[in-house]
PDB file of C-alpha atoms in Angstrom:
ATOM      1  CA  UNK A  94       9.436  37.548  19.076  1.00  0.00           C
ATOM      2  CA  UNK A  95      10.454  33.953  20.355  1.00  0.00           C
ATOM      3  CA  UNK A  96      11.898  31.739  17.847  1.00  0.00           C
ATOM      4  CA  UNK A  97      10.244  28.383  17.206  1.00  0.00           C
ATOM      5  CA  UNK A  98      11.543  25.153  19.314  1.00  0.00           C
ATOM      6  CA  UNK A  99      13.255  22.653  16.995  1.00  0.00           C
ATOM      7  CA  UNK A 100      12.731  19.218  17.436  1.00  0.00           C
ATOM      8  CA  UNK A 101      14.753  16.437  15.585  1.00  0.00           C
ATOM      9  CA  UNK A 102      12.881  13.310  14.773  1.00  0.00           C
ATOM     10  CA  UNK A 103      15.144  10.346  14.095  1.00  0.00           C
ATOM     11  CA  UNK A 104      13.424   7.537  12.428  1.00  0.00           C
ATOM     12  CA  UNK A 105      13.884   4.415  10.089  1.00  0.00           C
ATOM     13  CA  UNK A 106      11.014   3.119   7.959  1.00  0.00           C
ATOM     14  CA  UNK A 107      11.522  -0.434   9.319  1.00  0.00           C
ATOM     15  CA  UNK A 108      10.106   0.510  12.710  1.00  0.00           C
ATOM     16  CA  UNK A 109       6.588   0.420  13.155  1.00  0.00           C
ATOM     17  CA  UNK A 110       6.802   2.665  16.410  1.00  0.00           C
ATOM     18  CA  UNK A 111       8.510   5.061  14.259  1.00  0.00           C
ATOM     19  CA  UNK A 112       5.540   5.290  11.873  1.00  0.00           C
ATOM     20  CA  UNK A 113       3.057   5.929  14.825  1.00  0.00           C
ATOM     21  CA  UNK A 114       5.386   8.645  16.169  1.00  0.00           C
ATOM     22  CA  UNK A 115       5.876  10.132  12.625  1.00  0.00           C
ATOM     23  CA  UNK A 116       2.319  10.690  11.981  1.00  0.00           C
ATOM     24  CA  UNK A 117       1.587  12.307  15.378  1.00  0.00           C
ATOM     25  CA  UNK A 118       4.682  14.640  14.979  1.00  0.00           C
ATOM     26  CA  UNK A 119       3.430  15.528  11.586  1.00  0.00           C
ATOM     27  CA  UNK A 120       0.079  16.336  12.872  1.00  0.00           C
ATOM     28  CA  UNK A 121       1.561  18.472  15.669  1.00  0.00           C
ATOM     29  CA  UNK A 122       3.616  20.638  13.475  1.00  0.00           C
ATOM     30  CA  UNK A 123       0.491  22.946  12.910  1.00  0.00           C
ATOM     31  CA  UNK A 124      -0.565  22.784  16.621  1.00  0.00           C
ATOM     32  CA  UNK A 125       2.619  23.358  18.583  1.00  0.00           C
ATOM     33  CA  UNK A 126       5.283  26.211  17.954  1.00  0.00           C
ATOM     34  CA  UNK A 127       7.804  23.998  16.900  1.00  0.00           C
ATOM     35  CA  UNK A 128      10.080  23.458  13.806  1.00  0.00           C
ATOM     36  CA  UNK A 129      10.132  19.610  13.174  1.00  0.00           C
ATOM     37  CA  UNK A 130      13.368  18.179  11.338  1.00  0.00           C
ATOM     38  CA  UNK A 131      13.000  14.904   9.634  1.00  0.00           C
ATOM     39  CA  UNK A 132      16.241  12.789  10.399  1.00  0.00           C
ATOM     40  CA  UNK A 133      16.264   9.418   8.465  1.00  0.00           C
ATOM     41  CA  UNK A 134      18.734   7.306  10.415  1.00  0.00           C
ATOM     42  CA  UNK A 135      19.740   3.625  10.315  1.00  0.00           C
ATOM     43  CA  UNK A 136      18.009   1.306  13.102  1.00  0.00           C
ATOM     44  CA  UNK A 137      20.429  -1.480  12.490  1.00  0.00           C
ATOM     45  CA  UNK A 138      23.499   0.572  13.285  1.00  0.00           C
ATOM     46  CA  UNK A 139      21.917   2.246  16.246  1.00  0.00           C
ATOM     47  CA  UNK A 140      21.055  -1.326  17.704  1.00  0.00           C
ATOM     48  CA  UNK A 141      24.278  -2.679  16.967  1.00  0.00           C
ATOM     49  CA  UNK A 142      26.491   0.198  18.443  1.00  0.00           C
ATOM     50  CA  UNK A 143      24.402   0.936  21.465  1.00  0.00           C
ATOM     51  CA  UNK A 144      24.255  -2.739  22.302  1.00  0.00           C
ATOM     52  CA  UNK A 145      20.653  -3.207  22.216  1.00  0.00           C
ATOM     53  CA  UNK A 146      18.958  -6.313  21.279  1.00  0.00           C
ATOM     54  CA  UNK A 147      15.819  -6.909  19.249  1.00  0.00           C
ATOM     55  CA  UNK A 148      12.521  -7.687  20.908  1.00  0.00           C
ATOM     56  CA  UNK A 149      12.294 -10.780  18.683  1.00  0.00           C
ATOM     57  CA  UNK A 150      15.147 -12.238  21.035  1.00  0.00           C
ATOM     58  CA  UNK A 151      12.728 -12.141  23.932  1.00  0.00           C
ATOM     59  CA  UNK A 152       9.570 -14.211  23.020  1.00  0.00           C
ATOM     60  CA  UNK A 153       7.115 -12.583  25.469  1.00  0.00           C
ATOM     61  CA  UNK A 154       8.354  -9.218  24.544  1.00  0.00           C
ATOM     62  CA  UNK A 155       7.730 -10.074  20.950  1.00  0.00           C
ATOM     63  CA  UNK A 156       4.274 -11.205  21.641  1.00  0.00           C
ATOM     64  CA  UNK A 157       3.545  -8.053  23.692  1.00  0.00           C
ATOM     65  CA  UNK A 158       4.705  -5.798  20.892  1.00  0.00           C
ATOM     66  CA  UNK A 159       2.385  -7.374  18.219  1.00  0.00           C
ATOM     67  CA  UNK A 160      -0.483  -6.826  20.558  1.00  0.00           C
ATOM     68  CA  UNK A 161       0.636  -3.220  21.371  1.00  0.00           C
ATOM     69  CA  UNK A 162       1.000  -2.137  17.730  1.00  0.00           C
ATOM     70  CA  UNK A 163      -2.705  -3.156  17.065  1.00  0.00           C
ATOM     71  CA  UNK A 164      -3.934  -1.339  19.924  1.00  0.00           C
ATOM     72  CA  UNK A 165      -1.804   1.641  19.021  1.00  0.00           C
ATOM     73  CA  UNK A 166      -2.626   1.753  15.572  1.00  0.00           C
ATOM     74  CA  UNK A 167      -6.406   2.122  16.344  1.00  0.00           C
ATOM     75  CA  UNK A 168      -5.471   4.695  18.929  1.00  0.00           C
ATOM     76  CA  UNK A 169      -3.341   6.942  16.627  1.00  0.00           C
ATOM     77  CA  UNK A 170      -5.571   6.012  13.518  1.00  0.00           C
ATOM     78  CA  UNK A 171      -2.629   4.637  11.353  1.00  0.00           C
ATOM     79  CA  UNK A 172      -3.359   1.780   9.108  1.00  0.00           C
ATOM     80  CA  UNK A 173      -0.639  -0.389  10.432  1.00  0.00           C
ATOM     81  CA  UNK A 174      -0.921  -4.143  10.324  1.00  0.00           C
ATOM     82  CA  UNK A 175       2.005  -6.250  10.944  1.00  0.00           C
ATOM     83  CA  UNK A 176       3.657  -8.013   8.011  1.00  0.00           C
ATOM     84  CA  UNK A 177       3.615 -12.000   7.829  1.00  0.00           C
ATOM     85  CA  UNK A 178       7.161 -12.399   9.802  1.00  0.00           C
ATOM     86  CA  UNK A 179       7.716  -8.834  11.530  1.00  0.00           C
ATOM     87  CA  UNK A 180      10.989 -10.242  12.986  1.00  0.00           C
ATOM     88  CA  UNK A 181      12.326 -10.939   9.456  1.00  0.00           C
ATOM     89  CA  UNK A 182      11.275  -7.678   8.053  1.00  0.00           C
ATOM     90  CA  UNK A 183      12.800  -5.479  11.021  1.00  0.00           C
ATOM     91  CA  UNK A 184      15.932  -7.478  11.915  1.00  0.00           C
ATOM     92  CA  UNK A 185      16.989 -10.043   9.329  1.00  0.00           C
ATOM     93  CA  UNK A 186      16.459  -7.984   5.981  1.00  0.00           C
ATOM     94  CA  UNK A 187      16.893  -4.534   7.444  1.00  0.00           C
ATOM     95  CA  UNK A 188      16.426  -1.239   5.844  1.00  0.00           C
ATOM     96  CA  UNK A 189      19.991   0.182   4.866  1.00  0.00           C
ATOM     97  CA  UNK A 190      19.015   0.537   0.980  1.00  0.00           C
ATOM     98  CA  UNK A 191      15.700   2.020   2.116  1.00  0.00           C
ATOM     99  CA  UNK A 192      17.223   4.748   4.432  1.00  0.00           C
ATOM    100  CA  UNK A 193      19.898   5.494   1.893  1.00  0.00           C
ATOM    101  CA  UNK A 194      17.039   6.239  -0.703  1.00  0.00           C
ATOM    102  CA  UNK A 195      15.096   8.430   1.768  1.00  0.00           C
ATOM    103  CA  UNK A 196      18.212  10.141   2.621  1.00  0.00           C
ATOM    104  CA  UNK A 197      18.851  11.077  -1.082  1.00  0.00           C
ATOM    105  CA  UNK A 198      15.297  12.182  -1.330  1.00  0.00           C
ATOM    106  CA  UNK A 199      15.951  14.600   1.414  1.00  0.00           C
ATOM    107  CA  UNK A 200      19.411  15.846  -0.004  1.00  0.00           C
ATOM    108  CA  UNK A 201      17.889  16.923  -3.316  1.00  0.00           C
ATOM    109  CA  UNK A 202      14.697  18.656  -1.876  1.00  0.00           C
ATOM    110  CA  UNK A 203      15.481  22.203  -1.180  1.00  0.00           C
ATOM    111  CA  UNK A 204      12.349  23.599  -0.455  1.00  0.00           C
ATOM    112  CA  UNK A 205      10.859  22.009   2.804  1.00  0.00           C
ATOM    113  CA  UNK A 206      10.420  18.255   3.367  1.00  0.00           C
ATOM    114  CA  UNK A 207       7.089  17.396   1.610  1.00  0.00           C
ATOM    115  CA  UNK A 208       8.779  14.625  -0.466  1.00  0.00           C
ATOM    116  CA  UNK A 209      10.705  13.053   2.145  1.00  0.00           C
ATOM    117  CA  UNK A 210       7.505  12.908   4.502  1.00  0.00           C
ATOM    118  CA  UNK A 211       5.720  11.458   1.445  1.00  0.00           C
ATOM    119  CA  UNK A 212       8.413   8.990   0.586  1.00  0.00           C
ATOM    120  CA  UNK A 213       9.048   7.645   4.091  1.00  0.00           C
ATOM    121  CA  UNK A 214       5.074   7.282   4.550  1.00  0.00           C
ATOM    122  CA  UNK A 215       4.886   5.208   1.295  1.00  0.00           C
ATOM    123  CA  UNK A 216       7.749   3.056   2.589  1.00  0.00           C
ATOM    124  CA  UNK A 217       5.972   2.316   5.914  1.00  0.00           C
ATOM    125  CA  UNK A 218       2.797   1.597   4.132  1.00  0.00           C
ATOM    126  CA  UNK A 219       4.538  -0.903   2.150  1.00  0.00           C
ATOM    127  CA  UNK A 220       6.006  -2.808   5.041  1.00  0.00           C
ATOM    128  CA  UNK A 221       3.547  -2.285   7.747  1.00  0.00           C
ATOM    129  CA  UNK A 222       0.219  -1.818   5.782  1.00  0.00           C
ATOM    130  CA  UNK A 223       0.683  -3.821   2.759  1.00  0.00           C
ATOM    131  CA  UNK A 224       2.912  -6.686   3.828  1.00  0.00           C
ATOM    132  CA  UNK A 225       5.278  -5.973   1.048  1.00  0.00           C
ATOM    133  CA  UNK A 226       8.978  -6.740   1.141  1.00  0.00           C
ATOM    134  CA  UNK A 227      11.241  -3.472   0.547  1.00  0.00           C
ATOM    135  CA  UNK A 228      14.319  -5.790  -0.139  1.00  0.00           C
ATOM    136  CA  UNK A 229      12.875  -7.901  -2.749  1.00  0.00           C
ATOM    137  CA  UNK A 230      14.675  -8.212  -6.129  1.00  0.00           C
ATOM    138  CA  UNK A 231      13.144  -5.911  -8.990  1.00  0.00           C
ATOM    139  CA  UNK A 232      11.982  -7.495 -12.208  1.00  0.00           C
ATOM    140  CA  UNK A 233      13.995  -6.376 -14.981  1.00  0.00           C
ATOM    141  CA  UNK A 234      10.934  -6.108 -17.145  1.00  0.00           C
ATOM    142  CA  UNK A 235       9.204  -3.874 -14.740  1.00  0.00           C
ATOM    143  CA  UNK A 236      11.940  -1.266 -14.474  1.00  0.00           C
ATOM    144  CA  UNK A 237      10.942   2.175 -16.518  1.00  0.00           C
ATOM    145  CA  UNK A 238      12.785   2.202 -19.988  1.00  0.00           C
ATOM    146  CA  UNK A 239      14.295   5.534 -18.972  1.00  0.00           C
ATOM    147  CA  UNK A 240      16.499   3.725 -16.265  1.00  0.00           C
ATOM    148  CA  UNK A 241      17.380   0.592 -18.385  1.00  0.00           C
ATOM    149  CA  UNK A 242      20.986   1.889 -18.679  1.00  0.00           C
ATOM    150  CA  UNK A 243      21.231   2.116 -14.939  1.00  0.00           C
ATOM    151  CA  UNK A 244      19.437  -0.970 -14.089  1.00  0.00           C
ATOM    152  CA  UNK A 245      22.599  -3.397 -13.494  1.00  0.00           C
ATOM    153  CA  UNK A 246      24.296  -0.789 -11.381  1.00  0.00           C
ATOM    154  CA  UNK A 247      21.159   0.031  -9.257  1.00  0.00           C
ATOM    155  CA  UNK A 248      19.828  -3.802  -8.813  1.00  0.00           C
ATOM    156  CA  UNK A 249      23.364  -4.658  -7.613  1.00  0.00           C
ATOM    157  CA  UNK A 250      23.362  -1.905  -4.819  1.00  0.00           C
ATOM    158  CA  UNK A 251      19.761  -2.122  -3.876  1.00  0.00           C
ATOM    159  CA  UNK A 252      17.431  -4.955  -4.626  1.00  0.00           C
ATOM    160  CA  UNK A 253      14.311  -2.866  -3.643  1.00  0.00           C
ATOM    161  CA  UNK A 254      14.889  -0.617  -6.649  1.00  0.00           C
ATOM    162  CA  UNK A 255      11.209  -1.390  -7.881  1.00  0.00           C
ATOM    163  CA  UNK A 256       9.842  -0.863  -4.464  1.00  0.00           C
ATOM    164  CA  UNK A 257      11.527   2.547  -4.291  1.00  0.00           C
ATOM    165  CA  UNK A 258      10.481   3.523  -7.658  1.00  0.00           C
ATOM    166  CA  UNK A 259       6.931   2.961  -6.664  1.00  0.00           C
ATOM    167  CA  UNK A 260       7.063   4.681  -3.379  1.00  0.00           C
ATOM    168  CA  UNK A 261       8.628   7.808  -4.932  1.00  0.00           C
ATOM    169  CA  UNK A 262       5.822   7.642  -7.604  1.00  0.00           C
ATOM    170  CA  UNK A 263       3.007   7.591  -5.222  1.00  0.00           C
ATOM    171  CA  UNK A 264       5.004  10.388  -3.310  1.00  0.00           C
ATOM    172  CA  UNK A 265       4.613  12.565  -6.434  1.00  0.00           C
ATOM    173  CA  UNK A 266       8.301  12.580  -7.628  1.00  0.00           C
ATOM    174  CA  UNK A 267       8.630  13.103 -11.385  1.00  0.00           C
ATOM    175  CA  UNK A 268      10.606  10.669 -13.515  1.00  0.00           C
ATOM    176  CA  UNK A 269      13.426  12.983 -13.571  1.00  0.00           C
ATOM    177  CA  UNK A 270      13.603  13.567  -9.944  1.00  0.00           C
ATOM    178  CA  UNK A 271      13.375   9.700  -9.383  1.00  0.00           C
ATOM    179  CA  UNK A 272      16.340   9.286 -11.685  1.00  0.00           C
ATOM    180  CA  UNK A 273      18.385  12.007  -9.875  1.00  0.00           C
ATOM    181  CA  UNK A 274      17.550  10.323  -6.346  1.00  0.00           C
ATOM    182  CA  UNK A 275      18.720   7.103  -7.707  1.00  0.00           C
ATOM    183  CA  UNK A 276      22.116   8.633  -8.908  1.00  0.00           C
ATOM    184  CA  UNK A 277      22.483  10.141  -5.456  1.00  0.00           C
ATOM    185  CA  UNK A 278      21.529   7.338  -3.186  1.00  0.00           C
ATOM    186  CA  UNK A 279      24.666   5.203  -4.591  1.00  0.00           C
ATOM    187  CA  UNK A 280      27.034   8.002  -3.834  1.00  0.00           C
ATOM    188  CA  UNK A 281      29.546   8.250  -0.956  1.00  0.00           C
ATOM    189  CA  UNK A 282      28.180  11.413  -0.027  1.00  0.00           C
ATOM    190  CA  UNK A 283      24.580  10.148   0.878  1.00  0.00           C
ATOM    191  CA  UNK A 284      26.113   6.867   2.566  1.00  0.00           C
ATOM    192  CA  UNK A 285      28.279   9.097   4.878  1.00  0.00           C
ATOM    193  CA  UNK A 286      25.302  11.416   5.456  1.00  0.00           C
ATOM    194  CA  UNK A 287      23.216   8.406   6.676  1.00  0.00           C
ATOM    195  CA  UNK A 288      26.151   7.020   8.680  1.00  0.00           C
ATOM    196  CA  UNK A 289      26.537  10.677  10.339  1.00  0.00           C
ATOM    197  CA  UNK A 290      23.061  11.206  10.881  1.00  0.00           C
ATOM    198  CA  UNK A 291      22.823   7.727  12.731  1.00  0.00           C
ATOM    199  CA  UNK A 292      25.946   8.552  14.588  1.00  0.00           C
ATOM    200  CA  UNK A 293      24.615  12.023  15.808  1.00  0.00           C
ATOM    201  CA  UNK A 294      21.336  10.095  17.374  1.00  0.00           C
ATOM    202  CA  UNK A 295      24.015   7.704  19.005  1.00  0.00           C
ATOM    203  CA  UNK A 296      25.957  10.671  20.401  1.00  0.00           C
ATOM    204  CA  UNK A 297      23.031  12.144  22.247  1.00  0.00           C
ATOM    205  CA  UNK A 298      21.892   8.699  23.694  1.00  0.00           C
ATOM    206  CA  UNK A 299      19.930   6.953  21.123  1.00  0.00           C
ATOM    207  CA  UNK A 300      19.525   3.007  21.812  1.00  0.00           C
ATOM    208  CA  UNK A 301      16.677   2.669  19.462  1.00  0.00           C
ATOM    209  CA  UNK A 302      13.930   4.450  17.242  1.00  0.00           C
ATOM    210  CA  UNK A 303      11.941   6.527  17.150  1.00  0.00           C
ATOM    211  CA  UNK A 304      13.915   9.222  19.057  1.00  0.00           C
ATOM    212  CA  UNK A 305      13.064  12.874  19.624  1.00  0.00           C
ATOM    213  CA  UNK A 306      15.685  15.563  20.419  1.00  0.00           C
ATOM    214  CA  UNK A 307      15.435  19.127  21.259  1.00  0.00           C
ATOM    215  CA  UNK A 308      18.184  21.503  22.738  1.00  0.00           C
ATOM    216  CA  UNK A 309      17.601  23.604  25.854  1.00  0.00           C
ATOM    217  CA  UNK A 310      20.370  26.143  26.681  1.00  0.00           C
ATOM    218  CA  UNK A 311      22.866  23.940  24.584  1.00  0.00           C
ATOM    219  CA  UNK A 312      22.065  20.631  26.118  1.00  0.00           C
ATOM    220  CA  UNK A 313      20.315  17.933  24.359  1.00  0.00           C
ATOM    221  CA  UNK A 314      17.091  16.524  25.877  1.00  0.00           C
ATOM    222  CA  UNK A 315      15.972  13.196  24.177  1.00  0.00           C
ATOM    223  CA  UNK A 316      12.484  11.176  24.176  1.00  0.00           C
ATOM    224  CA  UNK A 317      12.414   7.747  22.833  1.00  0.00           C
ATOM    225  CA  UNK A 318       9.296   5.920  21.566  1.00  0.00           C
ATOM    226  CA  UNK A 319       5.990   6.678  20.119  1.00  0.00           C
ATOM    227  CA  UNK A 320       4.375   7.287  23.772  1.00  0.00           C
ATOM    228  CA  UNK A 321       6.252  10.112  25.140  1.00  0.00           C
ATOM    229  CA  UNK A 322       4.368  13.000  23.617  1.00  0.00           C
ATOM    230  CA  UNK A 323       2.736  13.940  26.647  1.00  0.00           C
ATOM    231  CA  UNK A 324       5.814  14.260  28.599  1.00  0.00           C
ATOM    232  CA  UNK A 325       7.673  15.956  25.793  1.00  0.00           C
ATOM    233  CA  UNK A 326       4.893  18.524  25.632  1.00  0.00           C
ATOM    234  CA  UNK A 327       5.228  19.278  29.171  1.00  0.00           C
ATOM    235  CA  UNK A 328       9.030  19.743  28.935  1.00  0.00           C
ATOM    236  CA  UNK A 329       8.695  22.015  25.863  1.00  0.00           C
ATOM    237  CA  UNK A 330       5.946  24.138  27.109  1.00  0.00           C
ATOM    238  CA  UNK A 331       3.265  22.918  24.910  1.00  0.00           C
ATOM    239  CA  UNK A 332      -0.173  21.207  25.338  1.00  0.00           C
ATOM    240  CA  UNK A 333      -0.797  17.765  24.596  1.00  0.00           C
ATOM    241  CA  UNK A 334      -4.286  17.173  22.665  1.00  0.00           C
ATOM    242  CA  UNK A 335      -3.886  13.200  22.084  1.00  0.00           C
ATOM    243  CA  UNK A 336      -2.583  11.551  19.107  1.00  0.00           C
ATOM    244  CA  UNK A 337      -5.364  13.062  16.930  1.00  0.00           C
ATOM    245  CA  UNK A 338      -5.249  16.902  17.810  1.00  0.00           C
ATOM    246  CA  UNK A 339      -7.453  17.985  14.993  1.00  0.00           C
ATOM    247  CA  UNK A 340     -10.330  15.906  16.528  1.00  0.00           C
ATOM    248  CA  UNK A 341      -9.640  17.337  20.093  1.00  0.00           C
ATOM    249  CA  UNK A 342      -9.601  20.903  18.878  1.00  0.00           C
ATOM    250  CA  UNK A 343     -13.012  20.345  16.998  1.00  0.00           C
ATOM    251  CA  UNK A 344     -14.562  19.404  20.156  1.00  0.00           C
ATOM    252  CA  UNK A 345     -13.637  22.518  21.903  1.00  0.00           C
TER     253      UNK A 345
END
């Protein structure tokens, strides 16, 4: 019996192409003979340390990206709609607090990654479907009573507290689980874990996200972007059935 191939998927919820790739990769978990490991990373750190430049610095590239995302959203069947100011959302406000939150969700989830998948998806929805700001200050009046004693601490470290709470709730986390995640996401352990995951992506050649990595005979093979699934399938010996494999198999 051969063991499943392991694909590490590095992503950041501020990246729209990561969302497209995320949904496709999740669909293929039950199609390909693979184990997918979700690896929350920090896009800002990867861009800075790799020397890459945001597409917004090249006007024509930014205009192309906007149109490209509209076409891809329809093709992949993801409810993606750019926020009013994509450049501000992606490159000025960033996602450090959000990715620490996602990392904390993953840290406490011991049985699979259902919660980290759902929380990640909800954060993507808020930025790239509902035009909401994941860094906006939370109103004290809207913070649940059970977190009142922690409010000052968490608002100081993460202005997106309310947004994270709402995303976690929609993802199915209980109040006690959310409280535990909030306690975790401010610890040095979680900060270091996100730093280490980001550095691991850099060490194997990342210059942006999303990025897929799998190892063959001890060597890392990487694929960048949301449009490399067909090539990845060829390299790992699987069959590409399009971005919506359930529709392709139903027609066979």
